[in-house]
Amino acid sequence: MSEQNLTPPTDSGRGITLIEDVVVSKIAGLAAREVSGVHALGGSGARMGSGFREAIAQQGVHVEVGERQAAVDVAIVAEYGVAIHDLAEAIRSNIITAVERMTGLQVTEVNVTVHDVHLDLGPDEEPDVR
């Protein structure tokens, strides 16, 4: 039997709200992809992954969700030429804003791992290796 991870129910006095971990993971993944300079989520092999939209949204994202807080780990492939430290901060900011706005959870941390850098070469171009 598969285990579902849910936020503990919040009671508004008129009913409870449950937010599954997968929801937070998708929000974080989509927020990371919105940032200019992110080529892909996941490791270097992730770029050739599944064509399923649902799986892609969560690829490279791991979340831990508590009663009122969430922590996010995201792995990316960056575009060549971007300032990686600035990119990581932009990803962090976008994820925090999206998750907190959409779920009401406080994001305690967003850890960004850069697994690779994507070099965009045209079809006839070869990398200049010296």
Tab-separated table of C-alpha atoms in Angstrom:
chain	number	residue	atom	x	y	z
A	1	MET	CA	0.000	0.000	0.000
A	2	SER	CA	1.450	3.373	-0.933
A	3	GLU	CA	1.847	5.998	1.716
A	4	GLN	CA	0.403	9.442	1.034
A	5	ASN	CA	2.032	12.425	2.627
A	6	LEU	CA	-0.479	15.035	3.671
A	7	THR	CA	-0.271	18.207	5.636
A	8	PRO	CA	-2.115	17.714	8.894
A	9	PRO	CA	-5.668	18.961	8.496
A	10	THR	CA	-6.307	22.613	9.230
A	11	ASP	CA	-9.686	23.392	10.678
A	12	SER	CA	-11.290	26.678	9.729
A	13	GLY	CA	-14.346	26.002	11.853
A	14	ARG	CA	-16.304	25.116	8.724
A	15	GLY	CA	-14.277	22.134	7.574
A	16	ILE	CA	-10.726	20.913	7.150
A	17	THR	CA	-8.163	21.471	4.414
A	18	LEU	CA	-5.549	18.853	3.501
A	19	ILE	CA	-2.679	19.642	1.136
A	20	GLU	CA	-0.790	16.633	-0.207
A	21	ASP	CA	2.997	16.823	-0.563
A	22	VAL	CA	2.635	16.310	-4.313
A	23	VAL	CA	0.751	19.620	-4.539
A	24	VAL	CA	3.572	21.540	-2.855
A	25	SER	CA	6.097	19.713	-5.043
A	26	LYS	CA	4.285	20.687	-8.256
A	27	ILE	CA	3.925	24.311	-7.185
A	28	ALA	CA	7.643	24.491	-6.351
A	29	GLY	CA	8.637	22.801	-9.619
A	30	LEU	CA	6.517	25.091	-11.751
A	31	ALA	CA	7.786	28.161	-9.866
A	32	ALA	CA	11.407	27.087	-10.443
A	33	ARG	CA	10.793	26.543	-14.169
A	34	GLU	CA	9.423	30.098	-14.492
A	35	VAL	CA	12.826	31.584	-13.635
A	36	SER	CA	14.878	32.707	-16.627
A	37	GLY	CA	18.141	30.761	-16.760
A	38	VAL	CA	16.683	27.417	-15.660
A	39	HIS	CA	17.114	24.963	-18.521
A	40	ALA	CA	15.580	21.943	-16.772
A	41	LEU	CA	14.779	20.484	-13.386
A	42	GLY	CA	16.583	17.398	-12.141
A	43	GLY	CA	20.035	16.107	-12.970
A	44	SER	CA	21.697	16.073	-16.380
A	45	GLY	CA	19.790	12.927	-17.394
A	46	ALA	CA	16.465	14.529	-16.517
A	47	ARG	CA	16.352	16.475	-19.764
A	48	MET	CA	15.590	13.278	-21.644
A	49	GLY	CA	12.969	12.126	-19.173
A	50	SER	CA	9.311	11.364	-19.445
A	51	GLY	CA	6.984	13.342	-21.642
A	52	PHE	CA	4.250	13.269	-19.038
A	53	ARG	CA	3.388	16.775	-17.894
A	54	GLU	CA	2.529	15.669	-14.345
A	55	ALA	CA	5.893	13.977	-13.806
A	56	ILE	CA	7.833	16.853	-15.330
A	57	ALA	CA	6.327	19.394	-12.940
A	58	GLN	CA	7.786	17.516	-9.952
A	59	GLN	CA	11.023	16.316	-11.512
A	60	GLY	CA	14.027	17.375	-9.460
A	61	VAL	CA	11.894	18.574	-6.531
A	62	HIS	CA	11.648	17.060	-3.065
A	63	VAL	CA	9.534	18.570	-0.306
A	64	GLU	CA	8.981	17.965	3.371
A	65	VAL	CA	5.688	19.344	4.586
A	66	GLY	CA	4.732	19.822	8.206
A	67	GLU	CA	1.628	21.193	9.842
A	68	ARG	CA	2.371	24.817	8.998
A	69	GLN	CA	5.765	24.746	7.266
A	70	ALA	CA	7.457	23.302	4.200
A	71	ALA	CA	11.069	22.762	3.147
A	72	VAL	CA	11.995	22.382	-0.517
A	73	ASP	CA	14.998	20.853	-2.282
A	74	VAL	CA	15.244	21.558	-6.002
A	75	ALA	CA	17.827	20.290	-8.498
A	76	ILE	CA	18.345	22.167	-11.755
A	77	VAL	CA	20.310	22.382	-14.969
A	78	ALA	CA	21.299	26.019	-15.564
A	79	GLU	CA	21.695	27.770	-18.897
A	80	TYR	CA	25.333	28.517	-19.703
A	81	GLY	CA	26.274	32.131	-19.031
A	82	VAL	CA	23.887	32.926	-16.182
A	83	ALA	CA	25.235	33.950	-12.781
A	84	ILE	CA	24.449	30.786	-10.839
A	85	HIS	CA	24.336	32.472	-7.423
A	86	ASP	CA	21.792	35.014	-8.732
A	87	LEU	CA	19.832	32.236	-10.426
A	88	ALA	CA	19.643	30.259	-7.181
A	89	GLU	CA	18.355	33.307	-5.294
A	90	ALA	CA	15.721	33.983	-7.965
A	91	ILE	CA	14.579	30.349	-7.837
A	92	ARG	CA	14.456	30.462	-4.046
A	93	SER	CA	12.412	33.669	-4.048
A	94	ASN	CA	9.955	32.466	-6.703
A	95	ILE	CA	9.355	29.141	-4.940
A	96	ILE	CA	8.817	30.789	-1.550
A	97	THR	CA	6.371	33.309	-3.003
A	98	ALA	CA	4.374	30.702	-4.942
A	99	VAL	CA	4.179	28.061	-2.199
A	100	GLU	CA	3.310	30.531	0.567
A	101	ARG	CA	0.703	32.320	-1.557
A	102	MET	CA	-0.983	29.177	-2.846
A	103	THR	CA	-0.863	26.973	0.272
A	104	GLY	CA	-0.554	29.284	3.262
A	105	LEU	CA	2.419	27.218	4.464
A	106	GLN	CA	5.567	29.006	5.656
A	107	VAL	CA	8.563	27.940	3.574
A	108	THR	CA	11.477	27.491	5.975
A	109	GLU	CA	14.159	26.751	3.376
A	110	VAL	CA	14.731	26.204	-0.318
A	111	ASN	CA	17.936	24.344	-1.161
A	112	VAL	CA	19.061	24.645	-4.791
A	113	THR	CA	21.475	22.125	-6.324
A	114	VAL	CA	22.907	22.870	-9.767
A	115	HIS	CA	23.696	19.523	-11.409
A	116	ASP	CA	24.761	20.717	-14.835
A	117	VAL	CA	25.097	23.653	-17.216
A	118	HIS	CA	23.369	23.525	-20.604
A	119	LEU	CA	25.298	24.877	-23.560
A	120	ASP	CA	22.894	25.805	-26.353
A	121	LEU	CA	24.660	24.937	-29.597
A	122	GLY	CA	23.073	25.076	-33.011
A	123	PRO	CA	22.754	21.836	-35.009
A	124	ASP	CA	26.001	22.404	-36.939
A	125	GLU	CA	28.028	23.912	-34.110
A	126	GLU	CA	30.690	22.079	-32.163
A	127	PRO	CA	31.914	23.171	-28.745
A	128	ASP	CA	35.174	25.134	-28.871
A	129	VAL	CA	37.471	22.883	-26.845
A	130	ARG	CA	41.083	23.976	-26.512
